[in-house]
XYZ file of C-alpha atoms in Angstrom:
619
model
C 41.973 -5.894 24.892
C 44.652 -6.630 21.930
C 44.543 -4.896 19.458
C 46.113 -5.964 15.690
C 47.507 -2.658 14.662
C 49.583 -3.468 12.261
C 47.662 -5.668 10.461
C 44.526 -2.697 10.686
C 46.914 -0.062 9.302
C 45.789 0.009 5.710
C 48.362 1.680 3.159
C 49.800 5.206 4.405
C 47.673 7.989 2.042
C 48.574 11.608 2.193
C 47.694 13.314 5.203
C 50.581 15.871 5.681
C 50.725 19.465 6.168
C 49.579 20.254 2.856
C 46.675 17.938 2.379
C 42.899 19.948 1.948
C 40.391 18.043 1.889
C 39.019 18.015 -1.942
C 35.398 19.101 -2.117
C 32.759 15.543 -2.834
C 32.007 15.557 -6.728
C 27.947 15.028 -5.699
C 25.834 16.559 -2.751
C 25.459 14.736 0.695
C 22.592 12.773 0.460
C 20.120 13.496 3.529
C 18.600 10.101 3.146
C 20.096 7.709 6.435
C 20.472 8.260 10.298
C 24.110 10.133 9.988
C 25.693 10.583 13.326
C 28.831 13.222 13.144
C 31.893 12.275 15.601
C 34.465 14.556 17.230
C 37.525 12.932 18.409
C 39.809 15.246 20.751
C 42.858 12.499 23.328
C 44.837 13.821 26.321
C 48.289 12.694 27.759
C 49.589 10.247 24.239
C 52.824 8.724 24.745
C 55.370 10.595 23.144
C 57.403 8.494 20.631
C 59.596 10.716 19.312
C 62.934 11.475 20.333
C 63.711 15.131 19.422
C 60.026 16.017 19.829
C 56.802 15.288 20.380
C 54.839 12.713 18.788
C 52.185 13.381 15.309
C 49.522 12.062 16.361
C 46.608 10.827 13.496
C 43.098 8.829 14.335
C 41.582 5.883 12.212
C 38.338 5.013 12.749
C 37.514 1.548 11.761
C 34.302 -0.277 11.929
C 33.939 -4.368 12.040
C 32.148 -5.828 8.952
C 30.884 -9.473 9.182
C 34.035 -9.910 11.087
C 36.405 -7.485 9.353
C 37.607 -4.440 10.684
C 37.782 -2.061 7.901
C 38.361 2.233 7.611
C 35.976 4.356 6.969
C 38.145 7.837 7.701
C 41.539 8.965 9.439
C 41.783 12.710 10.363
C 44.169 15.232 9.960
C 47.572 14.660 11.684
C 48.937 17.118 14.022
C 52.569 18.195 14.656
C 54.569 17.588 17.983
C 50.652 17.359 20.437
C 49.907 14.896 23.074
C 46.615 16.419 23.705
C 45.099 16.883 20.279
C 41.978 18.387 18.879
C 41.057 16.752 15.884
C 39.776 19.431 13.179
C 38.828 16.062 11.626
C 34.874 15.384 12.049
C 34.585 11.230 10.977
C 30.474 10.632 9.750
C 28.991 7.636 10.499
C 25.597 5.817 9.447
C 23.281 4.590 12.331
C 21.141 1.938 12.508
C 19.010 1.701 15.968
C 18.410 -1.599 14.859
C 22.123 -3.173 14.721
C 25.340 -3.725 16.837
C 27.682 -1.326 14.997
C 31.250 -1.716 16.521
C 33.491 1.087 16.237
C 37.459 0.632 16.950
C 39.307 4.217 17.137
C 43.043 3.542 16.849
C 45.531 6.523 17.032
C 49.965 5.849 15.361
C 52.197 8.193 15.335
C 53.123 9.848 11.673
C 56.028 10.192 9.906
C 55.476 12.874 7.368
C 55.541 11.856 4.274
C 56.023 8.275 5.053
C 53.237 7.685 6.673
C 51.431 6.173 9.724
C 53.551 3.217 11.392
C 53.124 -0.058 12.145
C 55.583 -0.598 13.926
C 55.338 -1.339 18.338
C 56.430 2.011 18.428
C 54.144 3.656 16.120
C 50.557 2.663 18.107
C 49.681 5.561 20.601
C 47.119 3.181 21.550
C 43.915 2.293 20.934
C 40.470 1.835 21.881
C 37.023 0.223 20.908
C 33.102 0.612 21.352
C 29.864 0.817 19.298
C 27.420 3.356 17.980
C 24.577 3.106 20.027
C 27.372 3.824 23.089
C 28.350 7.052 21.689
C 25.533 8.675 20.772
C 23.309 7.175 24.422
C 25.816 9.462 26.184
C 26.757 11.837 23.798
C 30.442 12.198 25.139
C 32.600 9.631 25.867
C 36.251 9.461 27.751
C 38.268 5.908 27.921
C 41.634 5.349 28.041
C 43.410 3.524 25.671
C 45.226 0.030 25.292
C 48.280 -0.956 23.630
C 48.978 -4.833 22.712
C 47.223 -7.068 25.049
C 45.264 -4.916 27.159
C 47.929 -3.099 28.575
C 46.842 0.092 29.470
C 49.236 3.097 27.068
C 50.016 4.888 30.315
C 47.773 7.916 30.875
C 46.548 8.013 27.257
C 42.788 8.415 26.820
C 40.235 9.496 23.822
C 37.572 11.707 24.074
C 34.235 11.206 21.529
C 31.202 13.714 20.922
C 28.744 12.655 18.851
C 25.836 14.480 17.192
C 23.356 13.507 15.391
C 22.471 15.688 11.582
C 19.320 16.580 11.061
C 17.751 15.517 8.336
C 16.517 18.836 7.467
C 19.992 19.661 7.833
C 21.956 22.340 5.243
C 25.694 23.733 5.402
C 27.419 27.143 4.967
C 29.872 28.027 2.619
C 32.196 31.243 4.215
C 35.309 32.756 2.874
C 37.087 34.333 5.284
C 39.759 37.298 4.941
C 42.044 39.350 7.219
C 43.757 42.806 7.735
C 46.845 44.099 9.546
C 47.298 40.959 11.925
C 50.347 41.498 14.627
C 53.533 40.012 13.400
C 54.549 37.659 15.856
C 58.361 36.358 13.471
C 61.453 38.038 14.251
C 62.748 37.818 10.417
C 59.476 37.463 8.615
C 56.091 37.850 9.022
C 53.247 36.094 10.689
C 51.788 32.315 8.974
C 48.080 32.887 10.102
C 45.573 30.721 10.350
C 41.587 31.188 12.044
C 39.827 28.420 13.457
C 36.293 28.753 14.351
C 34.661 26.850 17.579
C 31.003 26.559 18.762
C 30.357 26.883 22.542
C 27.791 24.830 23.788
C 25.051 24.798 26.716
C 27.708 23.417 29.015
C 30.241 26.454 27.754
C 32.414 23.432 26.361
C 34.136 24.654 23.035
C 33.905 22.366 19.560
C 36.323 22.901 17.030
C 34.064 23.648 13.924
C 36.818 24.026 11.201
C 40.769 25.055 10.697
C 41.250 26.809 7.578
C 45.141 26.218 5.591
C 47.945 28.419 6.365
C 48.702 31.191 4.236
C 52.179 32.012 4.973
C 54.641 35.411 5.500
C 51.487 37.466 5.532
C 49.598 39.794 7.717
C 46.648 40.537 5.499
C 45.864 36.595 4.520
C 43.184 35.923 2.616
C 41.687 32.060 3.147
C 40.118 29.987 0.564
C 36.346 29.300 1.608
C 35.199 26.433 2.785
C 31.696 24.210 3.404
C 30.258 23.436 7.329
C 27.440 21.630 7.741
C 24.694 24.208 9.666
C 24.265 22.024 12.301
C 28.095 21.826 13.292
C 28.431 25.390 13.011
C 25.649 26.531 15.409
C 23.654 23.662 16.050
C 21.157 24.696 13.496
C 20.643 27.795 15.904
C 21.281 31.132 14.528
C 21.898 32.925 18.235
C 24.321 30.560 19.323
C 28.041 31.753 20.645
C 31.248 31.950 17.791
C 34.724 31.649 19.241
C 36.721 33.113 16.084
C 41.056 32.496 17.136
C 43.309 33.774 14.688
C 47.198 31.724 15.381
C 50.471 32.223 14.225
C 52.184 29.462 12.551
C 54.989 27.196 14.357
C 56.317 24.026 13.202
C 56.846 22.301 16.286
C 52.650 23.126 17.196
C 53.773 25.983 19.617
C 51.192 28.535 17.421
C 51.818 31.689 18.747
C 48.421 33.303 19.384
C 47.166 36.146 17.572
C 44.023 37.495 18.528
C 40.049 36.142 18.873
C 36.883 37.332 18.855
C 33.029 36.179 19.362
C 29.853 36.249 16.889
C 26.670 34.501 15.868
C 25.461 32.931 12.676
C 22.843 35.223 13.435
C 25.715 37.897 13.180
C 27.674 36.204 9.927
C 24.294 35.997 7.987
C 24.468 39.944 7.530
C 27.422 39.826 4.664
C 25.386 37.623 2.082
C 25.220 39.077 -0.970
C 27.553 42.380 -2.188
C 27.850 43.000 2.060
C 31.441 42.354 4.799
C 31.004 42.249 8.065
C 34.166 42.743 9.897
C 35.192 41.948 13.480
C 38.745 43.138 15.340
C 40.584 40.441 16.485
C 41.590 40.938 19.920
C 44.092 39.584 22.573
C 42.707 40.613 25.959
C 46.515 40.617 27.699
C 47.172 43.958 25.286
C 44.363 44.855 26.092
C 44.764 45.032 29.606
C 48.408 45.814 29.201
C 48.596 48.740 26.295
C 46.942 51.855 26.657
C 46.234 52.796 23.293
C 45.718 49.099 22.229
C 42.871 49.318 18.992
C 42.739 45.729 17.802
C 46.013 42.903 16.414
C 44.371 43.146 13.203
C 40.592 42.805 11.692
C 38.930 39.762 10.807
C 36.348 40.144 7.433
C 33.687 37.628 6.109
C 33.526 37.876 2.741
C 30.955 36.568 1.761
C 27.969 34.019 3.295
C 25.798 31.101 1.412
C 23.071 29.151 2.577
C 22.590 25.690 1.361
C 19.976 23.386 2.310
C 20.213 19.953 2.096
C 16.604 18.183 1.022
C 15.561 15.224 2.277
C 13.378 12.193 1.462
C 10.657 13.277 3.262
C 10.668 17.037 1.923
C 10.251 15.473 -1.148
C 7.549 13.230 -0.440
C 5.488 17.073 2.028
C 6.610 18.324 -0.933
C 4.347 16.631 -3.534
C 6.042 14.016 -5.126
C 4.033 10.668 -5.413
C 5.533 7.207 -5.587
C 3.791 5.761 -8.855
C 3.850 2.075 -7.966
C 4.617 -0.974 -10.838
C 4.573 -4.667 -10.507
C 5.661 -7.305 -12.862
C 5.685 -10.544 -13.182
C 7.257 -13.592 -14.614
C 4.356 -15.755 -16.016
C 6.963 -18.291 -17.685
C 6.692 -21.831 -18.006
C 10.183 -22.676 -15.709
C 7.092 -21.468 -12.718
C 5.065 -24.554 -13.254
C 2.178 -25.896 -14.112
C -0.340 -23.343 -11.618
C -3.071 -26.146 -11.161
C 0.137 -28.219 -10.035
C 0.663 -27.526 -5.667
C 4.867 -27.639 -6.655
C 3.865 -24.506 -9.016
C 5.054 -21.138 -7.788
C 1.864 -20.191 -9.172
C -0.154 -22.456 -6.982
C -3.007 -20.312 -5.528
C -3.036 -21.786 -1.787
C -6.676 -20.440 0.104
C -4.132 -21.684 3.120
C -0.530 -20.035 2.362
C -0.170 -16.944 -0.666
C 3.169 -17.987 -2.738
C 5.886 -16.644 -2.640
C 5.175 -14.002 -5.887
C 2.035 -13.105 -3.732
C 4.309 -12.768 -0.460
C 6.868 -10.496 -2.205
C 3.848 -8.175 -3.539
C 2.381 -7.614 -0.471
C 5.046 -7.083 1.617
C 6.455 -4.354 -0.677
C 3.775 -2.986 -2.360
C 1.636 -2.228 1.407
C 4.366 0.781 1.995
C 4.651 1.933 -2.049
C 0.724 2.508 -1.381
C 1.130 5.336 1.642
C 3.311 7.564 -0.948
C 0.649 7.310 -3.628
C -2.993 9.917 -3.405
C -4.996 7.842 -5.751
C -3.827 4.153 -4.012
C -3.887 2.705 -7.577
C -1.334 0.541 -9.190
C -0.450 -0.749 -12.341
C 0.075 -4.573 -12.928
C 2.020 -5.684 -15.678
C 2.509 -9.395 -16.953
C 5.389 -10.850 -19.176
C 6.738 -14.343 -20.541
C 2.983 -15.866 -21.326
C 0.413 -16.293 -24.149
C -2.407 -14.202 -24.131
C -5.747 -14.366 -25.322
C -7.607 -14.088 -27.321
C -4.563 -15.040 -30.169
C -2.843 -16.787 -27.556
C 0.258 -14.682 -28.869
C 3.504 -14.249 -26.324
C 3.877 -11.487 -24.578
C 6.493 -9.157 -23.089
C 4.088 -6.555 -21.711
C 0.346 -7.080 -20.887
C -2.064 -5.842 -18.352
C -3.119 -8.939 -16.199
C -6.873 -7.341 -15.821
C -6.560 -7.361 -19.602
C -7.637 -3.915 -20.415
C -4.491 -2.287 -22.277
C -5.817 0.944 -22.617
C -5.930 1.281 -18.283
C -4.047 -1.480 -16.422
C -4.215 -0.217 -12.905
C -5.419 -1.809 -10.242
C -6.977 -0.839 -7.322
C -4.883 -0.632 -3.826
C -3.086 -4.234 -3.306
C -5.778 -6.177 -3.202
C -6.876 -5.294 -6.609
C -3.436 -6.110 -7.755
C -3.998 -10.114 -6.105
C -7.520 -10.054 -7.422
C -6.422 -9.322 -10.965
C -4.015 -11.938 -10.557
C -5.361 -14.895 -9.321
C -8.181 -14.345 -11.850
C -5.172 -13.587 -14.715
C -3.732 -17.478 -14.162
C -6.712 -19.910 -15.516
C -6.803 -17.261 -18.596
C -3.174 -17.830 -19.510
C -0.132 -20.587 -20.824
C 2.644 -19.579 -19.041
C 5.062 -19.879 -21.857
C 8.796 -17.313 -22.216
C 11.346 -16.055 -22.719
C 11.938 -14.575 -19.646
C 12.596 -10.507 -21.234
C 12.111 -7.544 -19.027
C 13.445 -4.862 -21.122
C 9.525 -4.573 -22.615
C 8.398 -4.056 -19.576
C 11.031 -1.429 -18.076
C 11.238 0.692 -21.401
C 7.345 0.849 -20.875
C 7.420 2.121 -17.481
C 10.675 4.410 -19.068
C 8.471 5.942 -21.118
C 5.998 7.180 -18.585
C 8.647 8.099 -16.221
C 9.770 10.417 -19.437
C 6.245 11.829 -20.180
C 6.105 12.699 -16.816
C 9.754 14.544 -16.517
C 8.312 16.769 -19.136
C 5.738 17.731 -17.471
C 4.932 20.752 -15.343
C 5.348 19.971 -12.426
C 7.400 16.473 -12.502
C 6.024 15.502 -9.227
C 5.432 11.263 -9.495
C 8.727 9.322 -9.217
C 8.177 5.499 -10.399
C 8.970 2.407 -8.542
C 8.959 -1.277 -10.731
C 8.959 -4.181 -9.113
C 10.148 -7.622 -11.183
C 8.893 -10.201 -9.765
C 10.341 -13.711 -11.528
C 11.687 -17.214 -11.057
C 14.935 -17.492 -13.262
C 17.431 -14.728 -14.506
C 16.502 -12.528 -17.662
C 17.633 -14.132 -21.205
C 17.662 -10.470 -22.582
C 20.189 -9.575 -20.763
C 21.799 -6.744 -23.524
C 18.691 -5.309 -23.965
C 17.645 -4.977 -20.131
C 21.566 -3.281 -19.538
C 20.029 -0.898 -22.056
C 17.214 -0.204 -20.876
C 18.027 0.552 -17.238
C 20.948 2.654 -18.453
C 18.251 4.797 -20.025
C 15.866 4.335 -16.819
C 18.665 6.022 -14.703
C 18.229 8.781 -15.936
C 14.841 9.222 -15.134
C 12.434 9.832 -12.148
C 12.472 5.738 -11.978
C 13.892 2.919 -9.194
C 13.294 -0.660 -9.777
C 13.388 -3.806 -7.964
C 14.042 -7.479 -8.672
C 13.164 -10.145 -6.335
C 13.829 -13.783 -7.720
C 11.230 -16.160 -6.249
C 12.200 -19.934 -6.734
C 15.368 -21.563 -6.307
C 16.900 -20.940 -9.395
C 21.041 -19.538 -9.469
C 20.397 -15.395 -9.983
C 23.799 -15.455 -9.716
C 24.117 -13.924 -13.236
C 21.493 -10.869 -11.901
C 24.251 -9.305 -9.432
C 25.352 -7.809 -12.771
C 21.647 -6.145 -12.957
C 22.365 -4.464 -9.253
C 24.940 -2.375 -9.250
C 26.718 -3.005 -6.059
C 30.022 -4.615 -7.535
C 30.927 -1.953 -10.117
C 29.142 0.316 -12.739
C 25.919 -1.141 -14.893
C 27.209 -0.272 -18.729
C 25.047 -0.653 -21.585
C 26.360 -2.800 -24.133
C 27.311 0.320 -25.317
C 29.297 0.906 -22.675
C 27.592 4.520 -21.511
C 27.389 4.147 -17.780
C 24.000 4.490 -15.593
C 23.938 7.972 -14.411
C 22.358 6.374 -11.071
C 21.945 2.599 -9.222
C 18.275 2.894 -9.652
C 18.320 -1.529 -9.259
C 17.996 -3.679 -6.049
C 17.959 -7.283 -6.610
C 16.914 -9.938 -3.844
C 16.550 -13.588 -3.977
C 13.712 -14.109 -1.970
C 14.776 -17.854 -0.223
C 16.878 -15.044 1.763
C 13.889 -14.044 3.439
C 11.102 -17.049 3.492
C 11.463 -17.631 7.205
C 11.390 -14.098 7.785
C 8.879 -11.505 8.073
C 7.360 -9.736 5.645
C 8.774 -6.489 6.875
C 11.995 -7.960 6.839
C 12.097 -7.981 3.146
C 10.260 -4.691 2.290
C 12.871 -3.111 4.373
C 15.397 -4.466 2.574
C 14.004 -3.862 -1.298
C 12.818 -0.594 0.033
C 16.123 0.353 1.482
C 17.998 1.912 -1.389
C 14.467 3.722 -2.998
C 14.935 6.847 -0.340
C 18.021 7.360 -1.787
C 17.661 7.667 -5.460
C 14.557 9.375 -4.521
C 17.324 12.140 -3.240
C 19.722 11.232 -5.435
C 17.109 11.913 -8.832
C 16.719 15.287 -7.287
C 20.057 16.284 -6.450
C 21.071 16.067 -10.000
C 18.537 18.894 -10.575
C 17.980 22.896 -9.627
C 16.959 22.458 -5.676
C 13.485 23.068 -4.406
C 12.727 25.874 -3.384
C 10.229 28.181 -1.401
C 10.018 31.594 -1.780
C 9.638 33.826 1.535
C 11.247 31.540 4.030
C 13.936 32.263 5.973
C 16.578 29.837 7.297
C 15.358 28.244 10.634
C 12.174 28.648 9.008
C 10.708 25.068 8.456
C 8.944 26.206 5.341
C 5.554 26.284 3.802
C 3.244 23.972 4.831
C 2.802 22.240 1.786
C 6.960 21.885 2.411
C 9.420 22.990 -0.886
C 7.705 22.885 -4.497
C 9.378 19.809 -6.647
C 12.680 20.636 -9.017
C 11.963 21.446 -12.667
C 13.556 19.118 -15.590
C 16.504 19.873 -16.514
C 16.821 21.762 -19.862
C 17.111 19.662 -22.596
C 16.102 16.423 -21.124
C 13.084 15.992 -24.153
C 16.168 15.337 -25.997
C 16.520 12.497 -24.967
C 14.355 8.905 -26.233
C 13.018 6.274 -24.061
C 12.863 3.287 -27.586
C 10.191 1.875 -27.320
C 9.978 -2.362 -27.611
C 7.378 -4.659 -28.637
C 10.000 -7.284 -28.532
C 13.334 -8.236 -27.118
C 16.185 -6.740 -29.366
C 24.356 2.395 -19.057
C 44.536 21.519 -3.640
C 46.044 23.733 -2.327
C 50.095 23.975 -3.135
C 50.069 26.151 -0.587
C 52.021 25.044 2.342
C 49.258 24.564 5.321
C 48.344 23.295 8.776
C 45.804 20.410 9.140
C 42.394 21.425 7.931
C 39.114 19.682 7.920
C 35.951 20.666 6.841
C 32.334 18.466 7.665
C 31.910 17.140 4.780
C 29.354 19.550 3.236
C 29.911 19.833 -0.551
C 28.333 21.303 -3.698
C 25.030 20.872 -4.778
C 26.566 19.095 -8.482
C 24.872 20.533 -11.793
C 22.986 18.691 -14.544
C 24.852 16.344 -16.059
C 24.884 15.587 -19.479
C 23.230 13.345 -21.365
C 25.177 10.563 -23.094
C 24.770 11.072 -27.159
C 24.178 7.295 -27.790
C 21.037 7.351 -25.420
C 19.563 9.798 -27.459
C 17.599 8.168 -30.410
């Protein structure tokens, strides 16, 4: 198969010998099905004259017909049979064909990856589904125009990340290691391998090199429990200490075997140590004791919570719908109106309401939904309101289930006069006030979803942006569905997909909480397609909101257990949150510098601290 390897290779970024992956600033979100991919190659072409190739792997995914780089591995010096420490993580969707391309290049140090024919070592295409179904895929590498790259092969091993996964933070050091260098001391690094059921070994982590030191202290690192031991405490692990060689011919110092169960003895102030053994020395030398000692200085276990964890922990989804009753919808008595009630065919407002509401009601125990309207003159004085209950009960705007909302909507239409303008900031602020009140309670167990149905671009854009920025600090998500054939280009501003939404004062949103979808894109699709699209980001937004707070905790539950029957307790509100005021708006008015071998952990960064609220958001 042909490979446009030159075009596919993007501008180089540092992947040299001194690079150490930087921790991500946010906790990983266990929302989607994710798959880890491990890569190794054999019999690569030797492109270097005086040495062997220095291979690096690029992972690309096809998006809208274009190949886009997802990530790349570290560079392994002078090795034609590399086992890469980098673990690629991709989202897995059963209903989609996700095409992947793996490209192997010979790196040139600081110059980065080459783009010439002589630098391309081969490529392979497959799908995520193929890798997941087979779990282990070995295929030949191809050069340009479908030519085989000699006997070169690439092996991809997949592993699904459990939604109940967590990660572990480890800190190792060694003492009195054997000296393998003639004129200096050893340059040790540590590798950890997981031994699978078929007795094969999977590289979990490779530390940096500590130069010229027989008692090195390696940097603490993080790996997922799934990667380390497949979430099985008794699974055997093999740990190997090497003396680094710049030509790739690393000298074996010693090894030891352990389990995660044994490692856990290092929690708290305890330490665990192992003799680093060289089997050859043990046989040849009668008085051989060890080739040094490896010490686990510290171990910390962190659980990563999923959307389901919070739902099982008691989180309730409170659903509010806001309906546009501006005059641009047309007279409801006219069959051309977007509000026309056809006894045989629901209008677009009802279709969107039912599609989204029927899913949300499964997460609300009382099945009561708030139903609001805006942009109409309402009785008794027929003054314009941008925030009224469509059941005309100002003390209780809730309806019994989705059917209750539908009935209130249909009975409301003959009683109001469609007017304008299209102001949505008052309704966003109203729901935000309720969310803020919930935030201050001890339980803080409700998350609010506001569905706004509108036929045009909002006219109070500045106030709406301000309200969204404030709401991003609260347990709240906003879904906007545009009905009719209006030009909704300007509405994309509110959906943070093209950049960070900011208030008129320049304050950014804390989280991306808005999803905008034109209904016409789903006019001929099933209701489930619309619901799937507009609700796709909500689980992520829920987890992201709680990730900024103290992680849930189930007292007395050891690692490996499922937790209490009620699930994890919901986190408490962050200190000082009660200083944030949501305004009332009745009228319209967010490396290490040491020399190191290529190393790479499973991407499992630390839980972030609670962010500070911008001063300008406090009124």
